[in-house]
Amino acid sequence: MEVVKADSTEEDEEEYELVLCGTRLRRVRKRKPRPEEQLPKGCLPEEKVSLAEALARIDPSHLAAFLADAPEYPPGFVVFDLVDYFSSAISGVSSVEYQYPWPNMNNLRRVIDLPFRHVPEPVFTVAEDWIEKVELKEVSNFVLWSFGWIRDRVAGIPTEPYSELGVFVALSIVLRGRSFVLSPILPLLRQRYYCLERAQKMIPFTVWMMAQVAQVDLWAGLQSWASNLLPLVRVNLKDNPRSINFILQLIENVCSEPGARESILEDVDEDWRLFPILSFKMLLPLTFPAPFERVNVTKRFEAVYPLLKEVALADADAAGIEGLKRVTQIFDFCLKFAREGNAVLAKEAASIANWCVTKNTQDTERFDAFYPLLKEVALYHAPGVEEMIQITPHIFASSFKFAAEGNAELAKEATEIAVWCLTKNVDCCKHWDEVYMENPKASVALLKHLVDEWDEDHSLKLSSSPRDTRILNLTMKSFLVKNKRGITEGGVSGFLYKEANKYCKEISRRLVVSRGNGFLKGCGAISSVILAAVAQVVVYVDAITTVLMSFTFLCLFLFLLLDSYVEGLKVIL
């Protein structure tokens, strides 16, 4: 610790004192309190006056004259006039119920207006008008001093002899009357000197401070929460549930305010960071943990996430070139999350990464490098069956258009994705049939890809069920009719229809072969079941009736398989 030394006299000792500023002691001029005759008269303890009654006795005109007649103070002491005034006005009021830590710190709504709810509107208006004229640095210094003063009292460290209740009244008025004052000091409150990770008892007080601001300015409240409180959640998630609950109550209050979304998004400014990139990075795993890592607060994060995501992305997109850098930062950590084994987080990260690509189309080198991963996350980590049925037709329609592009690489990639859609949802054939003749070049590309890759992957997926095989077969029949019409009409596309005709016949033939193999496998399976049934008859004579019923069902199933096989032969003939 560095001590600033200076020669001093007895007169100096009376006017100066050493004050701890961070890790340094500085010699500053002492602040002389205002004469008692200028201060309002307090209450006697035997009067048993409540805080509301004591504050109601304040004459707004007297407060205005007191503040207007303030002497010239050394830097850092201007706002202390408010502390002196309110401390004197409420002297004699029992402050036990207002002493920090408060007894009701599990419920933010009970303490959010404490003690401000008792300040009369005319008194607040006078104080607010005066605070607006004070330099921002003076107001910021007072807020920082208040934080340090309360922290020292909680820790049992000797402090200046101010009334705690008076400090709270003045601080609540300052934060509500000059809400923007909190933004410049948020980085200071994150420094080691004010480290909240080591001063857990100060977390509720910090939430209270930010709640004062949020009551009059949702933008400033959200910014302070995202910058300083959200990082604490990650650190204290398991060890300090009471503080986490208090922190979450603040953002829940902000998000639930009527018109919160419109109000916050209107105030997004390219010159001010509303939602830091690192905070958004922390928010994603907290909202989308792996299933085995879900905790009680996960649902609460899920409830506020949509608005916070919208604000974070709008914030990143608000500022020209600087905004592109922010978008790139989001893109990078989203792709990192997409690589992790948490499928829920990967899905959301891929969605945000896709958004980033639409906002920063100039960064082609970065996108090319990560495209395979992005494709894997977007397609192969897709949602369940019902969602798959809904999204694949849209993906197929877009990919089908690109499959005929002059860009060979784009066409190849689009063809692969379109075929992937067919293997995931054979009902995409319906859309394909509708646009088949509108884009014969794309159709030929898809048919050729199906034939070339049939043995490797597609045969199992497209002929795994009788329904899928039947739909694809009917589609090929429809294509053969359209090919014949296209060949007859001639024109520049005539040769494409001839190519398509060849592939359609080949796919139909392979479908029949696949169904024939399925028939043989089915016969083998039936034989095994029949043998097992006979064995059961030998061992369990009492179950003979059940076995006979099973045998009858199996015979019926065999008949259906034979009928299906005959239908397949008719397609080729």
XYZ file of C-alpha atoms in Angstrom:
573
model
C 0.000 0.000 0.000
C 1.431 3.366 -1.017
C 1.131 6.291 1.364
C 1.359 9.792 -0.018
C 3.571 11.794 2.328
C 3.565 15.534 2.771
C 4.838 18.082 5.238
C 2.092 19.114 7.590
C 1.429 21.565 10.363
C -1.078 21.476 13.215
C -3.409 23.606 11.111
C -3.093 21.148 8.241
C -3.897 18.235 10.523
C -7.194 19.874 11.367
C -8.149 20.446 7.714
C -6.794 17.286 6.055
C -7.167 13.548 6.544
C -5.885 10.352 4.941
C -8.546 8.584 2.866
C -8.198 5.093 1.383
C -8.770 5.227 -2.385
C -8.559 1.712 -3.767
C -5.209 0.461 -2.501
C -3.702 3.910 -1.900
C -3.980 6.400 0.924
C -4.539 9.934 -0.268
C -4.381 13.125 1.776
C -7.559 15.090 1.186
C -9.239 18.094 2.724
C -11.689 17.257 5.479
C -15.336 17.962 4.885
C -16.819 20.259 7.475
C -20.457 19.391 8.237
C -23.091 22.095 7.890
C -24.018 23.997 11.072
C -26.841 22.366 13.023
C -29.036 25.449 12.749
C -29.184 24.934 8.971
C -30.348 21.330 9.322
C -33.938 20.233 9.949
C -34.878 19.304 13.472
C -35.101 15.598 14.142
C -37.469 13.641 16.343
C -37.067 12.642 19.944
C -36.926 8.865 20.531
C -39.864 9.048 22.940
C -42.039 10.440 20.138
C -41.892 7.044 18.385
C -42.193 8.625 14.955
C -42.077 6.325 11.933
C -39.791 6.920 8.975
C -42.728 7.945 6.797
C -43.891 10.489 9.391
C -40.404 11.926 9.837
C -39.880 12.375 6.091
C -43.357 13.868 5.731
C -42.314 16.677 8.128
C -39.650 17.884 5.682
C -40.463 21.236 4.107
C -39.480 21.042 0.389
C -38.737 24.774 0.314
C -36.401 24.397 3.299
C -34.570 21.551 1.524
C -34.274 23.628 -1.649
C -32.816 26.581 0.264
C -30.430 24.280 2.132
C -29.072 22.773 -1.092
C -28.880 26.123 -2.880
C -26.874 27.648 -0.031
C -24.264 24.883 0.003
C -20.683 26.084 0.559
C -17.869 25.186 -1.822
C -16.712 21.691 -0.938
C -13.544 19.821 -1.847
C -14.067 17.363 -4.734
C -16.011 14.277 -3.706
C -18.102 15.818 -0.912
C -20.870 17.739 -2.672
C -23.587 15.065 -2.454
C -22.957 14.507 1.257
C -25.224 17.470 1.949
C -28.126 15.115 1.219
C -26.848 12.612 3.770
C -26.506 15.328 6.410
C -29.963 16.698 5.720
C -31.875 13.410 5.753
C -29.873 12.018 8.665
C -30.868 15.041 10.716
C -34.506 14.903 9.567
C -34.951 11.263 10.585
C -32.860 11.311 13.738
C -34.809 9.665 16.503
C -36.501 7.207 14.125
C -35.880 3.586 15.022
C -33.700 2.207 12.226
C -33.510 -1.413 13.377
C -35.915 -2.658 10.692
C -33.940 -0.787 8.014
C -30.506 -1.970 9.091
C -28.615 -3.960 6.482
C -28.658 -6.966 6.012
C -32.427 -6.721 5.775
C -34.646 -9.488 7.154
C -36.673 -9.874 3.914
C -33.858 -10.361 1.436
C -35.575 -13.390 -0.129
C -38.153 -11.154 -1.775
C -36.913 -8.254 -3.872
C -40.351 -6.673 -4.130
C -40.410 -6.163 -0.354
C -37.141 -4.239 -0.247
C -36.952 -2.674 -3.701
C -38.722 0.503 -2.530
C -37.039 0.551 0.864
C -36.737 3.320 2.111
C -37.713 5.324 -0.989
C -41.411 4.526 -0.668
C -41.589 6.898 2.316
C -40.015 9.905 0.529
C -42.729 12.470 -0.347
C -42.942 13.341 -4.038
C -42.256 17.101 -3.538
C -39.138 16.294 -1.493
C -37.869 13.910 -4.173
C -38.530 16.464 -6.917
C -36.430 19.110 -5.145
C -33.578 16.666 -4.550
C -33.773 15.326 -8.115
C -33.569 18.810 -9.643
C -30.507 19.558 -7.544
C -28.781 16.245 -8.345
C -29.220 16.872 -12.081
C -26.989 19.956 -11.735
C -24.203 18.181 -9.836
C -21.241 16.946 -11.867
C -21.518 13.281 -12.832
C -18.150 12.518 -11.256
C -19.334 13.860 -7.903
C -22.462 11.703 -8.018
C -20.468 8.633 -9.097
C -18.009 9.118 -6.248
C -20.867 9.241 -3.767
C -22.349 5.975 -5.078
C -18.946 4.276 -4.839
C -18.391 5.673 -1.361
C -21.819 4.394 -0.253
C -21.020 0.913 -1.501
C -17.675 0.846 0.297
C -19.144 2.340 3.463
C -21.895 -0.310 3.691
C -19.398 -3.057 2.888
C -17.095 -1.950 5.698
C -19.976 -1.812 8.184
C -21.067 -5.334 7.241
C -17.480 -6.523 7.660
C -17.181 -4.840 11.078
C -14.641 -2.255 9.907
C -14.882 1.209 11.569
C -16.582 3.778 9.315
C -17.396 7.476 9.325
C -20.206 8.240 11.800
C -23.047 8.709 9.337
C -26.591 7.475 9.825
C -27.029 4.248 7.862
C -30.676 5.029 7.252
C -29.737 8.538 6.117
C -27.233 7.084 3.653
C -29.869 4.697 2.280
C -32.419 7.488 1.818
C -29.908 9.729 0.036
C -28.565 6.862 -2.096
C -32.027 5.746 -3.224
C -32.858 9.318 -4.246
C -29.567 9.689 -6.128
C -29.951 6.391 -8.029
C -33.523 7.142 -9.044
C -32.907 10.795 -9.762
C -29.763 10.200 -11.847
C -30.186 6.620 -13.087
C -27.425 6.926 -15.659
C -24.861 7.358 -12.882
C -24.563 3.602 -12.434
C -23.360 2.804 -15.975
C -19.906 4.452 -15.744
C -19.095 2.821 -12.397
C -20.098 -0.750 -13.303
C -16.527 -1.596 -14.395
C -15.212 -0.219 -11.089
C -17.571 -2.444 -9.092
C -16.116 -5.447 -10.936
C -12.592 -4.633 -9.788
C -10.813 -6.634 -7.126
C -11.257 -3.901 -4.526
C -15.034 -4.306 -4.697
C -14.893 -8.061 -5.416
C -18.378 -9.443 -4.789
C -17.228 -13.044 -5.145
C -15.467 -12.648 -1.791
C -18.106 -10.375 -0.224
C -21.207 -12.523 -0.613
C -23.241 -10.461 1.866
C -22.956 -7.469 -0.455
C -24.682 -9.201 -3.380
C -28.233 -8.365 -2.159
C -27.186 -4.750 -1.582
C -25.773 -4.603 -5.124
C -29.044 -6.006 -6.462
C -30.913 -3.361 -4.453
C -28.783 -0.581 -5.967
C -29.438 -1.798 -9.495
C -33.118 -2.267 -8.731
C -33.361 1.440 -7.832
C -32.094 2.305 -11.289
C -34.316 -0.288 -12.988
C -37.396 1.261 -11.382
C -36.969 4.370 -13.528
C -34.787 3.142 -16.413
C -35.202 -0.425 -17.716
C -32.254 0.014 -20.084
C -29.852 0.911 -17.266
C -31.268 -1.818 -15.035
C -30.768 -4.507 -17.674
C -27.284 -3.255 -18.497
C -26.174 -3.365 -14.865
C -27.656 -6.862 -14.444
C -25.969 -8.216 -17.566
C -22.625 -6.568 -16.810
C -22.202 -7.251 -13.095
C -24.822 -9.662 -11.766
C -25.050 -12.328 -14.472
C -21.334 -13.214 -14.099
C -21.989 -13.810 -10.387
C -24.617 -16.444 -11.201
C -22.060 -18.692 -12.837
C -19.807 -18.420 -9.779
C -22.507 -18.816 -7.121
C -25.004 -21.099 -8.864
C -24.578 -23.999 -6.456
C -23.001 -22.357 -3.411
C -25.279 -19.372 -2.816
C -28.865 -20.088 -3.954
C -30.324 -17.164 -1.954
C -28.209 -14.639 -3.829
C -28.990 -16.305 -7.164
C -32.685 -16.067 -6.357
C -32.320 -12.356 -5.597
C -30.352 -11.731 -8.801
C -32.936 -13.533 -10.928
C -35.797 -11.620 -9.336
C -34.293 -8.387 -10.643
C -34.177 -9.482 -14.291
C -37.612 -11.075 -13.962
C -38.968 -7.728 -12.747
C -37.330 -5.930 -15.674
C -38.608 -8.367 -18.308
C -42.128 -8.458 -16.889
C -42.616 -4.691 -16.970
C -45.352 -3.665 -19.443
C -43.736 -2.529 -22.684
C -40.284 -3.670 -21.531
C -39.290 -5.083 -24.915
C -40.202 -1.977 -26.898
C -38.679 0.365 -24.331
C -35.348 -1.454 -24.153
C -34.959 -2.061 -27.891
C -35.734 1.584 -28.650
C -32.806 2.626 -26.468
C -30.229 0.322 -28.085
C -27.298 2.591 -28.914
C -24.221 1.853 -30.989
C -22.041 3.833 -28.600
C -23.030 1.951 -25.441
C -22.798 -1.756 -24.758
C -26.145 -2.810 -23.358
C -25.469 -6.553 -23.209
C -21.746 -7.442 -23.145
C -20.679 -10.274 -25.458
C -19.101 -12.216 -22.581
C -22.324 -11.982 -20.588
C -24.312 -13.360 -23.521
C -21.790 -16.186 -23.760
C -22.416 -16.975 -20.066
C -26.181 -16.832 -20.547
C -26.357 -19.609 -23.153
C -25.077 -22.536 -21.010
C -27.156 -21.321 -18.065
C -30.300 -21.415 -20.211
C -29.478 -24.555 -22.213
C -27.643 -26.964 -19.902
C -27.364 -30.661 -20.657
C -30.423 -32.584 -19.384
C -28.485 -34.030 -16.451
C -27.221 -30.548 -15.465
C -30.616 -28.828 -15.214
C -31.299 -27.125 -11.885
C -34.251 -25.325 -10.343
C -33.311 -21.949 -11.820
C -33.011 -23.277 -15.385
C -36.712 -22.700 -16.051
C -36.372 -19.123 -14.819
C -33.554 -18.485 -17.273
C -35.644 -20.056 -20.037
C -38.474 -17.627 -19.256
C -36.364 -14.461 -19.632
C -34.029 -15.760 -22.354
C -36.086 -14.788 -25.446
C -36.035 -11.087 -24.564
C -32.404 -11.151 -23.413
C -31.364 -12.889 -26.642
C -33.224 -10.340 -28.745
C -31.604 -7.485 -26.840
C -28.112 -9.007 -27.065
C -28.360 -9.566 -30.825
C -29.893 -6.144 -31.457
C -27.108 -4.646 -29.364
C -24.453 -6.424 -31.433
C -26.120 -5.422 -34.696
C -26.457 -1.734 -33.837
C -23.057 -0.342 -34.701
C -21.493 -0.394 -38.186
C -17.992 -1.850 -38.382
C -17.782 -2.242 -34.623
C -21.043 -4.153 -34.777
C -19.553 -6.595 -37.298
C -16.760 -7.334 -34.820
C -19.339 -8.089 -32.149
C -21.262 -10.350 -34.530
C -18.039 -12.209 -35.306
C -17.369 -12.694 -31.591
C -20.835 -14.176 -31.111
C -20.343 -16.380 -34.175
C -17.078 -17.758 -32.786
C -18.357 -18.796 -29.363
C -21.595 -20.182 -30.825
C -19.595 -22.479 -33.066
C -17.585 -23.533 -30.042
C -20.805 -24.455 -28.229
C -21.970 -26.288 -31.345
C -19.019 -28.667 -31.049
C -19.896 -29.698 -27.509
C -21.883 -32.808 -26.675
C -24.853 -30.852 -25.311
C -27.366 -31.207 -28.166
C -29.786 -28.653 -26.674
C -27.094 -25.979 -26.463
C -25.728 -26.954 -29.888
C -29.112 -26.421 -31.520
C -29.521 -22.912 -30.073
C -25.895 -22.022 -30.831
C -26.349 -23.114 -34.460
C -29.433 -20.929 -34.762
C -27.524 -17.884 -33.502
C -24.534 -18.707 -35.726
C -26.871 -18.751 -38.729
C -28.107 -15.304 -37.713
C -24.503 -14.092 -37.513
C -23.840 -15.306 -41.053
C -26.733 -13.211 -42.373
C -25.320 -10.144 -40.602
C -21.692 -10.556 -41.657
C -21.706 -11.897 -45.199
C -18.272 -10.422 -45.914
C -16.416 -12.846 -43.657
C -16.474 -15.679 -46.222
C -13.146 -17.174 -45.161
C -14.343 -17.731 -41.598
C -17.669 -19.112 -42.822
C -16.029 -21.544 -45.264
C -13.844 -22.896 -42.479
C -16.763 -23.609 -40.179
C -19.458 -24.503 -42.709
C -19.115 -28.307 -42.300
C -19.626 -28.008 -38.555
C -22.510 -25.595 -38.980
C -24.166 -27.941 -41.465
C -23.733 -30.878 -39.122
C -25.306 -29.013 -36.243
C -28.134 -27.571 -38.330
C -29.072 -30.849 -40.032
C -27.849 -33.856 -38.130
C -28.592 -32.445 -34.690
C -32.088 -31.597 -35.898
C -35.114 -31.855 -33.575
C -37.472 -34.798 -33.140
C -39.617 -36.566 -35.699
C -42.543 -34.138 -35.626
C -40.331 -31.086 -36.047
C -38.342 -32.878 -38.759
C -41.514 -33.481 -40.770
C -42.284 -29.758 -40.577
C -38.885 -28.329 -41.513
C -37.569 -30.742 -44.170
C -40.016 -29.662 -46.930
C -38.825 -26.065 -46.555
C -35.161 -27.085 -46.615
C -35.814 -29.310 -49.641
C -37.567 -26.512 -51.560
C -34.660 -24.097 -51.038
C -31.995 -26.694 -51.806
C -33.817 -27.819 -54.977
C -33.576 -24.290 -56.392
C -29.843 -24.080 -55.703
C -29.235 -27.530 -57.207
C -29.526 -26.075 -60.721
C -27.262 -23.062 -60.095
C -24.328 -22.386 -62.389
C -22.051 -22.481 -59.343
C -20.945 -26.123 -59.381
C -19.923 -26.234 -55.712
C -23.189 -24.674 -54.580
C -25.216 -27.009 -56.792
C -23.407 -30.070 -55.449
C -23.924 -29.048 -51.830
C -27.580 -28.180 -52.432
C -28.138 -31.557 -54.107
C -26.711 -33.406 -51.114
C -28.928 -31.480 -48.710
C -32.031 -32.040 -50.858
C -31.365 -35.794 -50.941
C -30.791 -35.736 -47.179
C -34.278 -34.215 -46.816
C -35.732 -37.064 -48.884
C -34.094 -39.669 -46.672
C -35.432 -37.964 -43.548
C -38.918 -37.286 -44.868
C -40.001 -39.087 -48.031
C -43.052 -36.824 -48.186
C -40.722 -34.228 -49.742
C -41.381 -36.200 -52.936
C -44.740 -34.438 -53.153
C -43.073 -31.036 -53.578
C -40.507 -32.541 -55.927
C -43.284 -33.934 -58.127
C -44.949 -30.509 -58.274
C -41.809 -28.666 -59.458
C -40.219 -31.528 -61.406
C -40.669 -30.038 -64.878
C -39.929 -26.489 -63.741
C -36.303 -27.392 -63.115
C -35.299 -30.574 -64.983
C -31.607 -29.862 -64.448
C -32.012 -29.969 -60.667
C -34.184 -33.084 -60.914
C -31.540 -34.916 -62.940
C -28.896 -33.933 -60.374
C -30.987 -35.353 -57.520
C -31.838 -38.565 -59.412
C -28.197 -39.129 -60.349
C -27.099 -38.593 -56.746
C -29.684 -41.116 -55.537
C -28.425 -43.731 -58.000
C -24.721 -43.091 -57.377
C -25.035 -43.211 -53.594
C -27.752 -45.870 -53.406
C -25.703 -48.761 -52.092
C -23.845 -46.673 -49.512
C -26.694 -45.124 -47.614
C -29.935 -44.349 -49.425
C -31.158 -47.911 -50.013
C -31.560 -48.543 -46.284
C -33.266 -45.223 -45.566
C -35.604 -45.068 -48.568
C -36.690 -48.707 -48.488
C -36.751 -49.239 -44.745
C -40.544 -49.107 -44.580
C -43.266 -50.206 -47.042
C -44.786 -46.717 -46.909
C -41.545 -44.950 -47.878
C -40.914 -47.445 -50.671
C -44.441 -47.046 -52.026
C -44.264 -43.225 -52.026
C -40.911 -43.197 -53.806
C -42.166 -45.788 -56.288
C -45.248 -43.743 -57.108
C -43.053 -40.662 -57.511
C -40.830 -42.478 -60.007
C -43.929 -43.565 -61.961
C -45.075 -39.932 -62.093
C -41.613 -38.843 -63.247
C -41.626 -41.455 -66.035
C -44.867 -39.986 -67.357
C -43.448 -36.456 -67.189
C -40.212 -37.590 -68.855
C -42.154 -39.074 -71.736
C -44.018 -35.812 -72.197
C -40.808 -33.799 -72.035
C -39.067 -36.028 -74.584
C -42.055 -35.798 -76.913
C -42.139 -32.009 -76.720
C -38.426 -31.872 -77.542
C -36.607 -28.595 -77.050
C -33.362 -27.872 -75.226
C -34.430 -29.931 -72.201
C -35.173 -33.082 -74.175
C -31.826 -34.700 -73.381
C -32.317 -33.952 -69.668
C -35.584 -35.889 -69.629
C -33.849 -38.816 -71.348
C -31.209 -38.811 -68.592
C -33.897 -38.545 -65.946
C -35.829 -41.416 -67.512
C -32.806 -43.674 -67.214
C -32.309 -42.849 -63.540
C -36.015 -43.213 -62.700
C -36.117 -46.739 -64.141
C -32.949 -47.667 -62.268
C -34.332 -46.417 -58.954
C -37.595 -48.314 -59.539
C -35.644 -51.480 -60.243
C -33.557 -51.094 -57.113
C -36.627 -50.486 -55.007
C -38.055 -53.812 -56.170
C -34.780 -55.563 -55.404
C -34.724 -53.978 -51.963
C -38.279 -55.124 -51.352
C -37.365 -58.605 -52.534
C -34.503 -58.715 -50.058
C -36.914 -57.536 -47.449
C -39.248 -60.362 -48.427
C -36.488 -62.974 -48.013
C -35.469 -61.497 -44.685
C -39.103 -61.509 -43.669
C -39.431 -65.183 -44.595
C -36.338 -66.002 -42.550
C -37.721 -64.093 -39.618
C -41.078 -65.843 -39.974
C -39.403 -69.243 -40.078
C -37.519 -68.450 -36.896
C -40.701 -67.326 -35.211
C -42.545 -70.470 -36.339
C -39.774 -72.734 -35.019
C -39.811 -70.874 -31.754
C -43.571 -71.243 -31.603
C -43.334 -74.995 -32.160
C -40.735 -75.267 -29.422
C -43.060 -73.417 -27.115
C -45.811 -75.931 -27.952
C -43.561 -78.798 -26.935
C -42.531 -77.212 -23.695
C -45.728 -75.441 -22.781
C -48.688 -77.587 -23.741
C -51.086 -75.313 -21.899
C -50.229 -72.442 -24.295
C -51.274 -74.325 -27.476
C -54.208 -72.022 -28.189
C -52.030 -68.913 -28.068
C -49.440 -70.498 -30.358
C -52.084 -71.416 -32.951
C -53.360 -67.840 -32.956
C -49.804 -66.550 -33.423
C -49.248 -69.022 -36.271
C -52.436 -67.832 -38.001
C -51.244 -64.212 -37.736
C -47.840 -65.109 -39.161
C -49.404 -66.859 -42.135
C -51.467 -63.766 -42.850
C -48.328 -61.593 -42.637
C -46.550 -63.967 -45.098
C -49.422 -63.559 -47.559
C -49.140 -59.768 -47.369
C -45.407 -59.914 -48.054
C -45.958 -62.080 -51.157
C -48.610 -59.678 -52.424
C -46.247 -56.707 -51.901
C -43.495 -58.498 -53.849
C -45.816 -59.158 -56.812
C -46.793 -55.477 -56.894
C -43.115 -54.564 -57.091
C -42.548 -56.851 -60.089
C -45.391 -55.144 -61.906
C -43.540 -51.814 -61.713
C -40.595 -53.171 -63.707
C -42.801 -54.947 -66.248
